XYZ file of C-alpha atoms in Angstrom:
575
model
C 0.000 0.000 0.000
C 0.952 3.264 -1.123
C 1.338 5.457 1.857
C -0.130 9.090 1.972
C 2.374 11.707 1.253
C 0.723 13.905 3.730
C -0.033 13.142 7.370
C -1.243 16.766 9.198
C 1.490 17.956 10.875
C 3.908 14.932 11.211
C 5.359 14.739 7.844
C 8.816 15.125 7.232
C 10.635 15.905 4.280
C 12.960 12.548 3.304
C 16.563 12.725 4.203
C 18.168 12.949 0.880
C 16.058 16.314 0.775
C 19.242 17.695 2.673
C 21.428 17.316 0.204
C 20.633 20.300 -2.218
C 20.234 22.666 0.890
C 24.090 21.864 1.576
C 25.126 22.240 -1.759
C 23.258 25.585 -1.735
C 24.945 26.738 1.436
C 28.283 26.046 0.216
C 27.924 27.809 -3.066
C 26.629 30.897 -0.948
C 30.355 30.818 1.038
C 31.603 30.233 -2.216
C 30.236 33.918 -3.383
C 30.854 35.511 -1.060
C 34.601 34.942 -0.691
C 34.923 35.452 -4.075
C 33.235 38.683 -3.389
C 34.852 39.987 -1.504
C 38.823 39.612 -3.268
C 37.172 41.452 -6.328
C 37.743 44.668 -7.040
C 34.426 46.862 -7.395
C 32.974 48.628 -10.164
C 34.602 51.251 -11.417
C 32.395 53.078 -13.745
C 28.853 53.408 -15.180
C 30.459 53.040 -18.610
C 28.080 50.306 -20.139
C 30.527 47.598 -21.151
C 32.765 47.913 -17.967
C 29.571 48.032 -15.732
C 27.999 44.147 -17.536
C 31.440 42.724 -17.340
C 33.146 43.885 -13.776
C 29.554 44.643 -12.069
C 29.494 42.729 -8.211
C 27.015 42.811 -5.547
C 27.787 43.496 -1.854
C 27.647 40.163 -0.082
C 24.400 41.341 1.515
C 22.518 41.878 -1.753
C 23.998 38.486 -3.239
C 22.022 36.591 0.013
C 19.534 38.399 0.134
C 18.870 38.255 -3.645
C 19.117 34.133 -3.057
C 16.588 33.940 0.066
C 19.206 34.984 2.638
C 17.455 37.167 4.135
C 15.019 40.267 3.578
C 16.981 43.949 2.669
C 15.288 47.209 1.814
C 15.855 48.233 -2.151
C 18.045 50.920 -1.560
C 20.870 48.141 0.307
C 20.627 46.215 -2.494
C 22.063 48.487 -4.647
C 25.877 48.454 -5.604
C 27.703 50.089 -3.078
C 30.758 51.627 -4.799
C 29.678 53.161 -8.294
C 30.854 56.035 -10.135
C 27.680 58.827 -10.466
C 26.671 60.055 -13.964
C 28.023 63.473 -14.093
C 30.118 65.217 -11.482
C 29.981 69.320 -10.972
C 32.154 71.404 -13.695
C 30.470 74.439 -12.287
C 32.669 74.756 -9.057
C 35.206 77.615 -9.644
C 37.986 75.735 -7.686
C 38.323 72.822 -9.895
C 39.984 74.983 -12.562
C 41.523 77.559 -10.481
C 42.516 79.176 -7.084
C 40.683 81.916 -5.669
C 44.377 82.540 -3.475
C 46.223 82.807 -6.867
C 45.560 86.704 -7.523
C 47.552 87.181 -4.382
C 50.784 85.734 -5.656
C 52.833 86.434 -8.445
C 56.689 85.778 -10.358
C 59.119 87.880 -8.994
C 62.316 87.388 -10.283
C 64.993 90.558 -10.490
C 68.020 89.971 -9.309
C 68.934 92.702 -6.780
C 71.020 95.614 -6.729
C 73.938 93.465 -5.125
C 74.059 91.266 -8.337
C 76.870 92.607 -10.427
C 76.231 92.895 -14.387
C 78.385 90.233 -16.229
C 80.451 92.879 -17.948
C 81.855 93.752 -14.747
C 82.665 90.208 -13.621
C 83.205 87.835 -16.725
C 87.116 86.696 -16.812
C 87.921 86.792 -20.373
C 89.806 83.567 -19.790
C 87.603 81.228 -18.359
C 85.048 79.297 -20.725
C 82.441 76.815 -19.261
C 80.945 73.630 -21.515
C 78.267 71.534 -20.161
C 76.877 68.159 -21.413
C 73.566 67.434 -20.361
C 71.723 63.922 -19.352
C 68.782 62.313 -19.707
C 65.255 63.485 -22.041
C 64.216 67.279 -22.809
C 63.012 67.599 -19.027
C 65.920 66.284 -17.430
C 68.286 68.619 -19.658
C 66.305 71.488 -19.003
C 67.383 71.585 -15.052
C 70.864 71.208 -16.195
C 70.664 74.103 -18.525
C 69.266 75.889 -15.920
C 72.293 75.131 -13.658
C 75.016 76.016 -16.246
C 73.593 79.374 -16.037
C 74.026 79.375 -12.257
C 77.577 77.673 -12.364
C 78.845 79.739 -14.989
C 77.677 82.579 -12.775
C 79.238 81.722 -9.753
C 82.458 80.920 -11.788
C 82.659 84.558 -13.403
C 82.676 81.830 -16.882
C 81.483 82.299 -20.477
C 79.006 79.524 -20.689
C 79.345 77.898 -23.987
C 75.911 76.513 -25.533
C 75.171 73.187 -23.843
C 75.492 70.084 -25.348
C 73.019 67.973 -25.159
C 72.971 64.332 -24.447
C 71.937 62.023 -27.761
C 72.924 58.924 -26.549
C 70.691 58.552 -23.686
C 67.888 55.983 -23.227
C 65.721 58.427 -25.271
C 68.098 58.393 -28.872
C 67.137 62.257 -29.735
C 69.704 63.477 -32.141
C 68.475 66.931 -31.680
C 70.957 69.607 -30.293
C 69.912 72.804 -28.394
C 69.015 74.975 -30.988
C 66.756 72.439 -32.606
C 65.045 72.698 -29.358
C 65.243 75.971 -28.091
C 65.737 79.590 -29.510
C 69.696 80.093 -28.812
C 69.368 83.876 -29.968
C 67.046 84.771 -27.573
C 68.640 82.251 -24.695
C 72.118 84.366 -25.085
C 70.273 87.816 -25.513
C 67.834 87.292 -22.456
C 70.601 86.371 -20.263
C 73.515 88.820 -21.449
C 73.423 90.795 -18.150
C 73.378 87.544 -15.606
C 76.244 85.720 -17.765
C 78.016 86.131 -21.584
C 76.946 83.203 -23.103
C 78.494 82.125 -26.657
C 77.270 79.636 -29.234
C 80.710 78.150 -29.841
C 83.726 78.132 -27.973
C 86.111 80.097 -29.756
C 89.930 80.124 -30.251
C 92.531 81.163 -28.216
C 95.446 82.375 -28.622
C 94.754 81.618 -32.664
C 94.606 78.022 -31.401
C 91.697 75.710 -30.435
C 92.343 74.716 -26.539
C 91.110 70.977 -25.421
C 88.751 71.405 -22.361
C 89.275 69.846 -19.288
C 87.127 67.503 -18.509
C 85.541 66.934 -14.636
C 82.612 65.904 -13.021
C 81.548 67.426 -10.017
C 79.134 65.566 -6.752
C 75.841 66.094 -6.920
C 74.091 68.991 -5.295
C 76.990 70.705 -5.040
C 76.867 74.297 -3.327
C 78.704 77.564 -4.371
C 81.517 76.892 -2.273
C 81.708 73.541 -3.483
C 82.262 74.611 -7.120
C 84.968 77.611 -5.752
C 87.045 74.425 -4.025
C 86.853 72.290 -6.779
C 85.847 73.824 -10.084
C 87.972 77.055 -10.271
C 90.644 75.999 -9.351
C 90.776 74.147 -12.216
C 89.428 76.316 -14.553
C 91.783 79.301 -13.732
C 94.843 76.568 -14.677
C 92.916 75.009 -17.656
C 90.922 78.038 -18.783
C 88.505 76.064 -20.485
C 86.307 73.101 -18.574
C 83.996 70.545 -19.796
C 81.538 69.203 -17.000
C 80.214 65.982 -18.224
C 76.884 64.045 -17.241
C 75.180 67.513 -15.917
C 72.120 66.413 -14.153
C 71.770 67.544 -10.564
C 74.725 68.672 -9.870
C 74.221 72.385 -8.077
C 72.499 72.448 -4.886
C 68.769 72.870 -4.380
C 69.867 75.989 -2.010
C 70.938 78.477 -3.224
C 71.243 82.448 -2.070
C 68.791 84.703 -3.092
C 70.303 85.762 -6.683
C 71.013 82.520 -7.614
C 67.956 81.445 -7.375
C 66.341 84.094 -8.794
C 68.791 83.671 -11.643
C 67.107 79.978 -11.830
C 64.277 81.369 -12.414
C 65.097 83.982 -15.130
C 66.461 81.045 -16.569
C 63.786 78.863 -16.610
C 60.902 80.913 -16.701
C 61.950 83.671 -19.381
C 64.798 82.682 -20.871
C 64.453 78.721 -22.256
C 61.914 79.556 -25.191
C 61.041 76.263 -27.505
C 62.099 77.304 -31.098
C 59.729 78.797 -33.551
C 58.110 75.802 -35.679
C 57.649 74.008 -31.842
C 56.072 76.997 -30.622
C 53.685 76.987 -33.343
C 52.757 73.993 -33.175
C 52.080 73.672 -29.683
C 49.415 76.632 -29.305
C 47.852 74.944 -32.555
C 47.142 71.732 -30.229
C 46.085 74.002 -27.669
C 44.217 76.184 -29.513
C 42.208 73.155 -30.989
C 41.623 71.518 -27.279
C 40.506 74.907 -26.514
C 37.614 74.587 -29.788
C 36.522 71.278 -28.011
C 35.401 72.811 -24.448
C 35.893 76.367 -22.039
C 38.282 73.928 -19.945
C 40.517 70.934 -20.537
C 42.693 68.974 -18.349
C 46.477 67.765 -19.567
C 47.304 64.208 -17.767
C 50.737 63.542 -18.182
C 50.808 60.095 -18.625
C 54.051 58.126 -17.306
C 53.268 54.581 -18.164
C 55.029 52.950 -20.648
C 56.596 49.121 -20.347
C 60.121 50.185 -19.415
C 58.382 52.888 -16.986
C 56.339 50.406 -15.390
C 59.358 47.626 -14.818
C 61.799 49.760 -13.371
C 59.400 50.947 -11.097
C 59.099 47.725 -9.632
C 55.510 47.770 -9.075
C 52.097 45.603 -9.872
C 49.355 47.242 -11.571
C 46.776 44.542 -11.442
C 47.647 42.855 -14.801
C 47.509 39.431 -13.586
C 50.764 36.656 -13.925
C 50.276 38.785 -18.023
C 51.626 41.653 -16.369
C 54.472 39.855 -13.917
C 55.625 37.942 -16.635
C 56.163 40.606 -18.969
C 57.382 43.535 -16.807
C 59.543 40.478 -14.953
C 61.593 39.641 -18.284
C 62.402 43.221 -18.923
C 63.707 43.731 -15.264
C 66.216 41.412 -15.426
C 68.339 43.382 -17.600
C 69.071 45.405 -14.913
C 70.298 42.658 -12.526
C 71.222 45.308 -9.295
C 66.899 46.217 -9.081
C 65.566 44.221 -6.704
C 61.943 45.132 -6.492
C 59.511 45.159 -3.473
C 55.857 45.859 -4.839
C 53.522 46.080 -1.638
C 56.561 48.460 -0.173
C 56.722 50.893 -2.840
C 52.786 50.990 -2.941
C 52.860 51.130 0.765
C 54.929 54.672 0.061
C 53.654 56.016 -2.499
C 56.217 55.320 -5.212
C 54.088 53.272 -7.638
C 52.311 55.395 -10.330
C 49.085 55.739 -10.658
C 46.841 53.522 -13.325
C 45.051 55.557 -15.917
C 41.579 54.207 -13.854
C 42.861 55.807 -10.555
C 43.745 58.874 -12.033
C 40.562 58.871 -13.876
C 38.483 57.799 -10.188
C 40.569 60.504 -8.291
C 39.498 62.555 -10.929
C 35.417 61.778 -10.748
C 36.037 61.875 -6.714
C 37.252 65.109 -6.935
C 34.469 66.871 -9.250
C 34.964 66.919 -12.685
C 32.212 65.506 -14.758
C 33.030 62.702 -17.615
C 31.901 64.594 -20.059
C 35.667 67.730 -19.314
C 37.896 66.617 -22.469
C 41.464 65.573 -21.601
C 44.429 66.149 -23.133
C 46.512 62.566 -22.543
C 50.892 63.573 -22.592
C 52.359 60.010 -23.301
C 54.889 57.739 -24.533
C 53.694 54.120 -25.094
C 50.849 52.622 -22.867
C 51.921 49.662 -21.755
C 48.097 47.481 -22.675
C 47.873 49.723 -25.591
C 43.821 50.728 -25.731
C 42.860 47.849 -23.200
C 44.836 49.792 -20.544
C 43.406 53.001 -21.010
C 39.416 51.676 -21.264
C 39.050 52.525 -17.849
C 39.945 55.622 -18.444
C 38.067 56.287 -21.289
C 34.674 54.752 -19.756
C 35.562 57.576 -16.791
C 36.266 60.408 -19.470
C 35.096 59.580 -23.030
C 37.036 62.466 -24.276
C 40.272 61.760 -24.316
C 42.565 62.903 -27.055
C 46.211 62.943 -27.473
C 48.218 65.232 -29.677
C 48.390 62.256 -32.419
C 44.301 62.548 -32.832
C 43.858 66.483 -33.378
C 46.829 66.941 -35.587
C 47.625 65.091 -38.364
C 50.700 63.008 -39.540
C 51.842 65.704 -42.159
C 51.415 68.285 -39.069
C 53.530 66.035 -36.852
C 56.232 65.152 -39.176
C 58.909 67.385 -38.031
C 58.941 66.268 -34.785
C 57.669 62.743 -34.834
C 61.431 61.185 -35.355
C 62.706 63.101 -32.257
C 61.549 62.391 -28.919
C 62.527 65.942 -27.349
C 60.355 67.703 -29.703
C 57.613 65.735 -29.670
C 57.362 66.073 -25.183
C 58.285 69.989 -26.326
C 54.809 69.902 -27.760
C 53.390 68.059 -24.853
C 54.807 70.869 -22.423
C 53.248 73.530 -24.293
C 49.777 72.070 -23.914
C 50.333 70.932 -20.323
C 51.654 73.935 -19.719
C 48.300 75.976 -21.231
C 45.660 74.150 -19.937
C 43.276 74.671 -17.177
C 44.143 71.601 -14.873
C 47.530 69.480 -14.971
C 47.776 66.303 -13.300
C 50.392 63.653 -13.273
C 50.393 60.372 -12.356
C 54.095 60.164 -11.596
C 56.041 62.874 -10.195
C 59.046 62.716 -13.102
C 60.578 66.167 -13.877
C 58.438 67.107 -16.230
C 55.826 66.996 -13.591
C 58.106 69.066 -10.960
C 59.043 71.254 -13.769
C 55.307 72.208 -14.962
C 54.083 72.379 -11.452
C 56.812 75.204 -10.458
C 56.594 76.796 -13.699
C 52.107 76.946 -13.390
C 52.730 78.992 -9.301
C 55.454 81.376 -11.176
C 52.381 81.978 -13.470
C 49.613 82.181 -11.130
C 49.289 79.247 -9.542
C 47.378 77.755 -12.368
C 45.132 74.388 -11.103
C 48.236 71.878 -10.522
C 47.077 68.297 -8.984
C 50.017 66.044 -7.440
C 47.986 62.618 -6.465
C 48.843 61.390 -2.973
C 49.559 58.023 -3.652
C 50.904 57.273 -0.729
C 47.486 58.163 0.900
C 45.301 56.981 -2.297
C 47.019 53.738 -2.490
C 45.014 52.135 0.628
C 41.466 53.647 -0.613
C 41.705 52.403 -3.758
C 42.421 49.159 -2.318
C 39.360 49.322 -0.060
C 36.963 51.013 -2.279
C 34.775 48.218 -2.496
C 33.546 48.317 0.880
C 32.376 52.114 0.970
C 29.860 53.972 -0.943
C 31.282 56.455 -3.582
C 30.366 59.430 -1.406
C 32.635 58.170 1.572
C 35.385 57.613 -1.445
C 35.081 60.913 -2.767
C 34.646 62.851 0.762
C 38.619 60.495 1.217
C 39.710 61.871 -1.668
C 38.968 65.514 -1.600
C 40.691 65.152 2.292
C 43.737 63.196 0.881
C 44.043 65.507 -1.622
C 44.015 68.659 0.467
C 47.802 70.038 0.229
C 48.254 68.409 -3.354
C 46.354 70.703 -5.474
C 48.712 73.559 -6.173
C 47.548 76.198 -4.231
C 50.054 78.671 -2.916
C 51.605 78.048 0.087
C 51.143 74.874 -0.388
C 55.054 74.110 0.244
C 57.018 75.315 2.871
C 59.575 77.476 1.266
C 62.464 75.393 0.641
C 60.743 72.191 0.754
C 60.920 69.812 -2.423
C 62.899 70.464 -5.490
C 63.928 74.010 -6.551
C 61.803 73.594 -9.442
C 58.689 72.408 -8.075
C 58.882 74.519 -5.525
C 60.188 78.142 -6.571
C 59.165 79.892 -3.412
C 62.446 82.293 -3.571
C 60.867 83.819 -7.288
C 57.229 84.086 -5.533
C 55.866 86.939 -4.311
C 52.787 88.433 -2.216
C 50.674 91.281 -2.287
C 50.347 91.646 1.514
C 49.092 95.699 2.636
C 50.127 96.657 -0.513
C 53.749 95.456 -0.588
C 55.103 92.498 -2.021
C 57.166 89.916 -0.235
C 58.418 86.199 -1.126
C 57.134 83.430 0.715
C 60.896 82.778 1.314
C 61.960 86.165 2.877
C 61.356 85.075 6.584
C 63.913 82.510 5.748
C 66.255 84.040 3.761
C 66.004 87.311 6.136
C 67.763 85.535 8.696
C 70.427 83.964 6.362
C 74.450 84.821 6.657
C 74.559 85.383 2.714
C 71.927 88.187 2.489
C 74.729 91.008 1.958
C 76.966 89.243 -0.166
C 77.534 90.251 -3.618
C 76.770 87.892 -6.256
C 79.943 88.012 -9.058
C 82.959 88.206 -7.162
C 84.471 84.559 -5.866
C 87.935 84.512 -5.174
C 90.307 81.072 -5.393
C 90.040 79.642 -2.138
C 92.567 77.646 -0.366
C 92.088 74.348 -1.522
C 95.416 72.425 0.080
C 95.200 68.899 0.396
C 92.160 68.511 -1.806
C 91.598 67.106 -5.491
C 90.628 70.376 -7.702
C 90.972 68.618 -11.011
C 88.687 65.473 -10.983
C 88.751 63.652 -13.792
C 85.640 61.367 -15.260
C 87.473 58.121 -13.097
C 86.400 59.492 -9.912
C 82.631 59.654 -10.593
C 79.940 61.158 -8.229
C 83.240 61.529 -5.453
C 82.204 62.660 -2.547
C 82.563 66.599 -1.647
C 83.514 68.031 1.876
C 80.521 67.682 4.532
C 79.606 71.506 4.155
C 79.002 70.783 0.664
C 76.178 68.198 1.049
C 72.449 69.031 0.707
C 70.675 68.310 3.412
C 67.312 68.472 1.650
C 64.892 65.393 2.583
C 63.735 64.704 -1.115
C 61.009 61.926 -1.593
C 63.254 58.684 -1.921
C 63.812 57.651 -5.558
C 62.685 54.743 -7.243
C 66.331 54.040 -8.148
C 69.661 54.534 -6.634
C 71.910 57.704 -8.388
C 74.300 54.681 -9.028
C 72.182 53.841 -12.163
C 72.081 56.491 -14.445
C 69.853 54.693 -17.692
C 67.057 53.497 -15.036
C 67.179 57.275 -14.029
C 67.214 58.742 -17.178
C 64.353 56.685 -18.276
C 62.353 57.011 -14.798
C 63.681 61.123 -14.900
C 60.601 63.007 -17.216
C-alpha cells in the first residue's frame, strides 16, 4: 500500500532532501569569498559596468533567500555617479592665486656680467637624460657659470641617452634669444672660440651632486683658472637645491623667461592648444608616465595578472642590481598611478566625464585595453596624435625631445595638470604653473590613495570621494602649499614668488632668507680659495666623489625609485 504523502502535521521531508540545501549553502560561502577579493565597479560606462559589475555580499544573500533587505541596500555600493559638478570655480583655479605672483629681479647686489666675466675662463656643459631632465641642467650652467665669473658655452646635449634624440639645443630651443635674455646675468656664446689663434682641449671633470657655491669655488675654479677652459660631463643635478637669493632668482630667469622652444615648436604647440581649446571652455592635460620600461623599473604591480608579472619580470632582469619590493613601494607612495585611478581621483574630486582631456604620453603599456578605464571615466580623451595630423607632426615625430616639447606647451596651457608620476616634467610644470599664477596643478597622494583604492569596495562612492577631496588637500597647487624650501627648486620656486600683503610684495621665502648669513653678499665676485690637500681637477674616473661635509644638501627629497648609481634606469624614470 501506497502510503499518503501527507499526514497533518507529522510529515517530514525525506533525508536525501538535505542534500541540495548543503550544496546551496556552500555555493553561498563560495560567493561571497569570491566577493569579496574582487575589485568593485569602477564606472557606469556600459561595457565595464555588464562585465566587472558585483554585488555586496548582503545583496547576493539576500537576492538568493538569505534574508530580507530594503531596495536601496541592495544596490551596488561603490559606483561612479553620472556626471560630477564642472560648475565649481575651484576645480579649474585658485581663488588665493591673484595674491601671488613671479618675482624674479636679481637685486642691486648682483653685479652685471660685464663687470665680472674673466675673459679667460670658458664653461661647456653636457647634459643627461630626455628634454626635461636637460632642461634643469641648462638651468644650472647658467648658475655655475655665474658663480664661476665663466662664459658659458651653448650646452650640449645628451643624444645617446635611453631616449636616442639626435636633436641639439638649438633644434630645441631659440639660442638667440637664450644668449640675448641672459647677457646681463652671464656672456653666453654659441661656440667656444679660439685662443690664442689656437683651439684649446677642455678639461674635462665631473663634479658631486648637489653641489653648493663653495663647493664649485674648491673644486671647479681651481681648475678652470689653470685650464681656462672646462667641460663638466653628465650635468644632471649637480648644483644644490639651495641656493642664495640671486642665484635662485637667476634659476628662475632662466627657466621661466629665458628657455623659449624654437619657432616651428612653438607653433605647433598653441595649434594643439588652440584646438583643445575649440573642443570645451576647460581641458585637463594628464601627463601620462606609463610605458613598459616605466612600469618595470618601477618595480611595481598594476593589477595585470601573472600577463603583467611575466612581462614587466623579463624586462627587469636586464638590470640585474633592481631588486623590487611591490607592496613596499605601494605602501609609500612610489608606484604610479593607473590611468583608472587617475581617472576615479578625478570623478572623486568633481569633474564631470563629459571635461575633455588632453593625454601627454609615450607608449601605454596594454595599448587601448589599458586606457578603457579611463576612457569609460572620461570619453574624451585625445592625445596630440588625434587632433593633428601626420603631415602636421612630421617634423617632430622622429625626435623624442620635440615631440614632449609639444606636450609641455599644452600641459603647460591648460586649465588643470595632473600627473600620475612625479618625473621632472611633472616638478618642472608644477613650479613653472605657481610662477604663473598658480594655475590648477594636482600632485595625487599616492601614498594616501594607495590604501582607498584598495578598499573602495567596501564604501559607498560618497565616503570615497569625501577620502579623496581630504587626501588631496595640500596636493592641489595652491600657494603656500610648500614650505619654502621644501621639495625640489623647481617644483617649488618659493624664492621667485611673491605676495601682495598691505600693498607690498614679499616672497614666501623672505622670513627665511632674512635671517640667512649670505643676504649682503655680492653675487659676481668669488675669489680662489685655499684648496690644500684637496683634489681640484677630478677627472671622469672618480665619478659622483664625494665633496667636503659643508658641501652636502641636506634636503629630505622623496626617496627615488632608483639609486643615483644607475644612471639609464634614471634617465628613463627622470621626465
Amino acid at each position: 500500500m501506497v502510503q499518503s504523502r501527507r499526514r497533518g502535521g507529522n510529515y517530514r521531508c525525506p533525508r536525501r532532501a538535505a542534500l541540495p540545501a548543503a550544496a546551496l549553502l556552500l555555493f553561498l560561502l563560495a560567493a561571497v569569498a569570491l566577493l569579496c577579493v574582487s575589485p568593485p565597479p569602477v564606472s557606469d560606462h556600459p561595457v565595464l559596468a555588464s562585465s566587472r559589475r558585483r554585488r555586496s555580499p548582503h545583496a547576493l544573500l539576500s537576492s538568493l533567500g538569505g534574508g530580507s533587505m530594503d531596495e536601496s541596500e541592495r544596490r551596488e555600493i561603490f559606483r561612479v555617479p553620472t556626471n560630477g559638478s564642472t560648475v565649481r570655480d575651484d576645480l579649474w583655479g585658485s581663488k588665493l592665486a591673484s595674491k601671488f605672483y613671479g618675482c624674479s629681479n636679481s637685486s642691486s647686489k648682483f653685479l652685471d656680467s660685464k663687470n665680472t666675466t674673466q675673459p679667460d675662463r670658458y664653461l661647456m656643459i653636457v647634459t643627461s637624460g630626455g628634454l626635461n631632465q636637460q632642461r634643469t641642467g641648462i638651468i644650472d650652467a647658467v648658475v655655475a657659470a655665474c658663480i664661476l665669473n665663466a662664459t658659458l658655452v651653448v650646452p650640449k646635449l645628451d643624444q645617446a641617452s635611453f631616449w636616442k634624440d639626435s636633436s641639439n639645443f638649438s633644434e630645441i630651443f631659440d639660442a638667440d634669444w637664450f644668449i640675448s635674455s641672459l647677457s646681463k646675468d652671464v656672456k653666453i656664446v654659441k661656440e667656444l672660440p679660439e685662443m690664442g689663434g689656437k683651439h684649446r682641449a677642455p678639461h674635462r671633470m665631473r663634479v658631486p651632486r648637489k653641489c653648493t657655491e663653495r663647493c664649485y669655488l674648491n673644486r671647479v675654479l681651481p681648475a678652470l683658472v689653470k685650464k681656462h677652459v672646462i667641460r663638466l660631463t653628465k650635468f644632471d643635478y649637480r648644483l644644490a637645491n639651495r641656493l642664495q637669493t640671486d642665484l635662485q632668482k637667476l634659476r628662475c630667469r632662466v627657466n621661466y623667461h629665458a628657455l623659449r622652444f624654437t619657432a616651428p615648436i612653438q607653433e605647433m604647440g598653441q595649434k594643439l592648444t588652440q584646438r583643445m581649446r575649440e573642443r570645451s571652455k576647460y581641458f585637463i592635460a594628464l601627463h601620462l608616465r606609463f610605458e613598459p620600461d616605466m612600469l618595470a623599473f618601477s618595480g611595481c604591480y598594476y593589477g595585470g595578472g601573472e600577463k603583467e608579472r611575466r612581462e614587466l619580470g623579463a624586462l627587469r632582469k636586464r638590470w640585474k642590481g633592481l631588486h623590487p619590493n611591490p607592496e613596499k613601494g605601494r605602501r609609500q607612495g612610489r608606484c604610479p598611478l593607473t590611468p583608472e585611478e587617475v581617472g576615479l581621483m578625478l570623478r572623486a574630486l568633481g569633474y564631470s566625464k563629459d571635461v575633455h582631456i588632453y593625454v601627454a604620453s609615450g607608449e601605454i603599456y596594454g595599448g587601448a585595453r589599458t586606457l578603457a578605464p579611463l576612457k569609460a571615466l572620461f570619453p574624451n580623451l585625445h592625445t596630440k596624435e588625434t587632433i593633428s595630423s601626420k603631415e602636421e607632426l612630421a617634423p617632430f615625430s622622429k625626435y623624442s625631445s620635440r615631440m614632449a616639447a609639444l606636450d609641455f606647451i599644452v600641459c603647460d596651457e591648460s586649465d588643470a595638470f595632473v600627473a600620475n608620476n612625479n618625473g621632472n616634467m611633472a616638478k618642472i610644470l608644477a613650479g613653472r604653473r605657481r610662477y604663473f599664477g598658480h594655475k590648477r596643478t594636482i600632485r595625487p597622494n599616492a601614498k594616501r590613495l594607495y590604501p582607498l583604492f584598495l578598499n573602495r569596495a567596501n564604501m559607498s562612492w560618497d565616503a570615497f570621494s569625501s577620502k579623496v577631496h581630504m587626501f588631496q588637500k595640500g596636493f592641489m597647487g595652491e600657494p603656500k602649499e610648500l614650505r619654502p624650501g621644501r621639495g625640489e627648486f623647481h617644483e617649488n620656486p618659493s624664492t621667485c614668488i611673491c605676495e601682495r600683503t598691505d600693498g607690498k610684495a614679499k616672497s614666501q621665502n623672505d622670513q627665511i632668507l632674512d635671517s640667512s648669513s649670505d643676504r649682503g653678499k655680492d653675487i659676481g665676485e668669488p675669489a680662489v680659495p685655499n684648496y690644500t690637500g684637496e683634489e681640484v681637477g677630478e677627472s671622469d674616473d672618480d665619478e659622483d666623489a664625494p665633496a667636503e661635509k659643508e658641501v652636502i644638501d641636506l634636503e629630505m627629497d622623496d626617496e627615488p625609485l632608483v639609486g643615483p648609481d644607475d644612471p639609464e634606469l634614471e634617465q628613463i624614470l627622470s621626465d
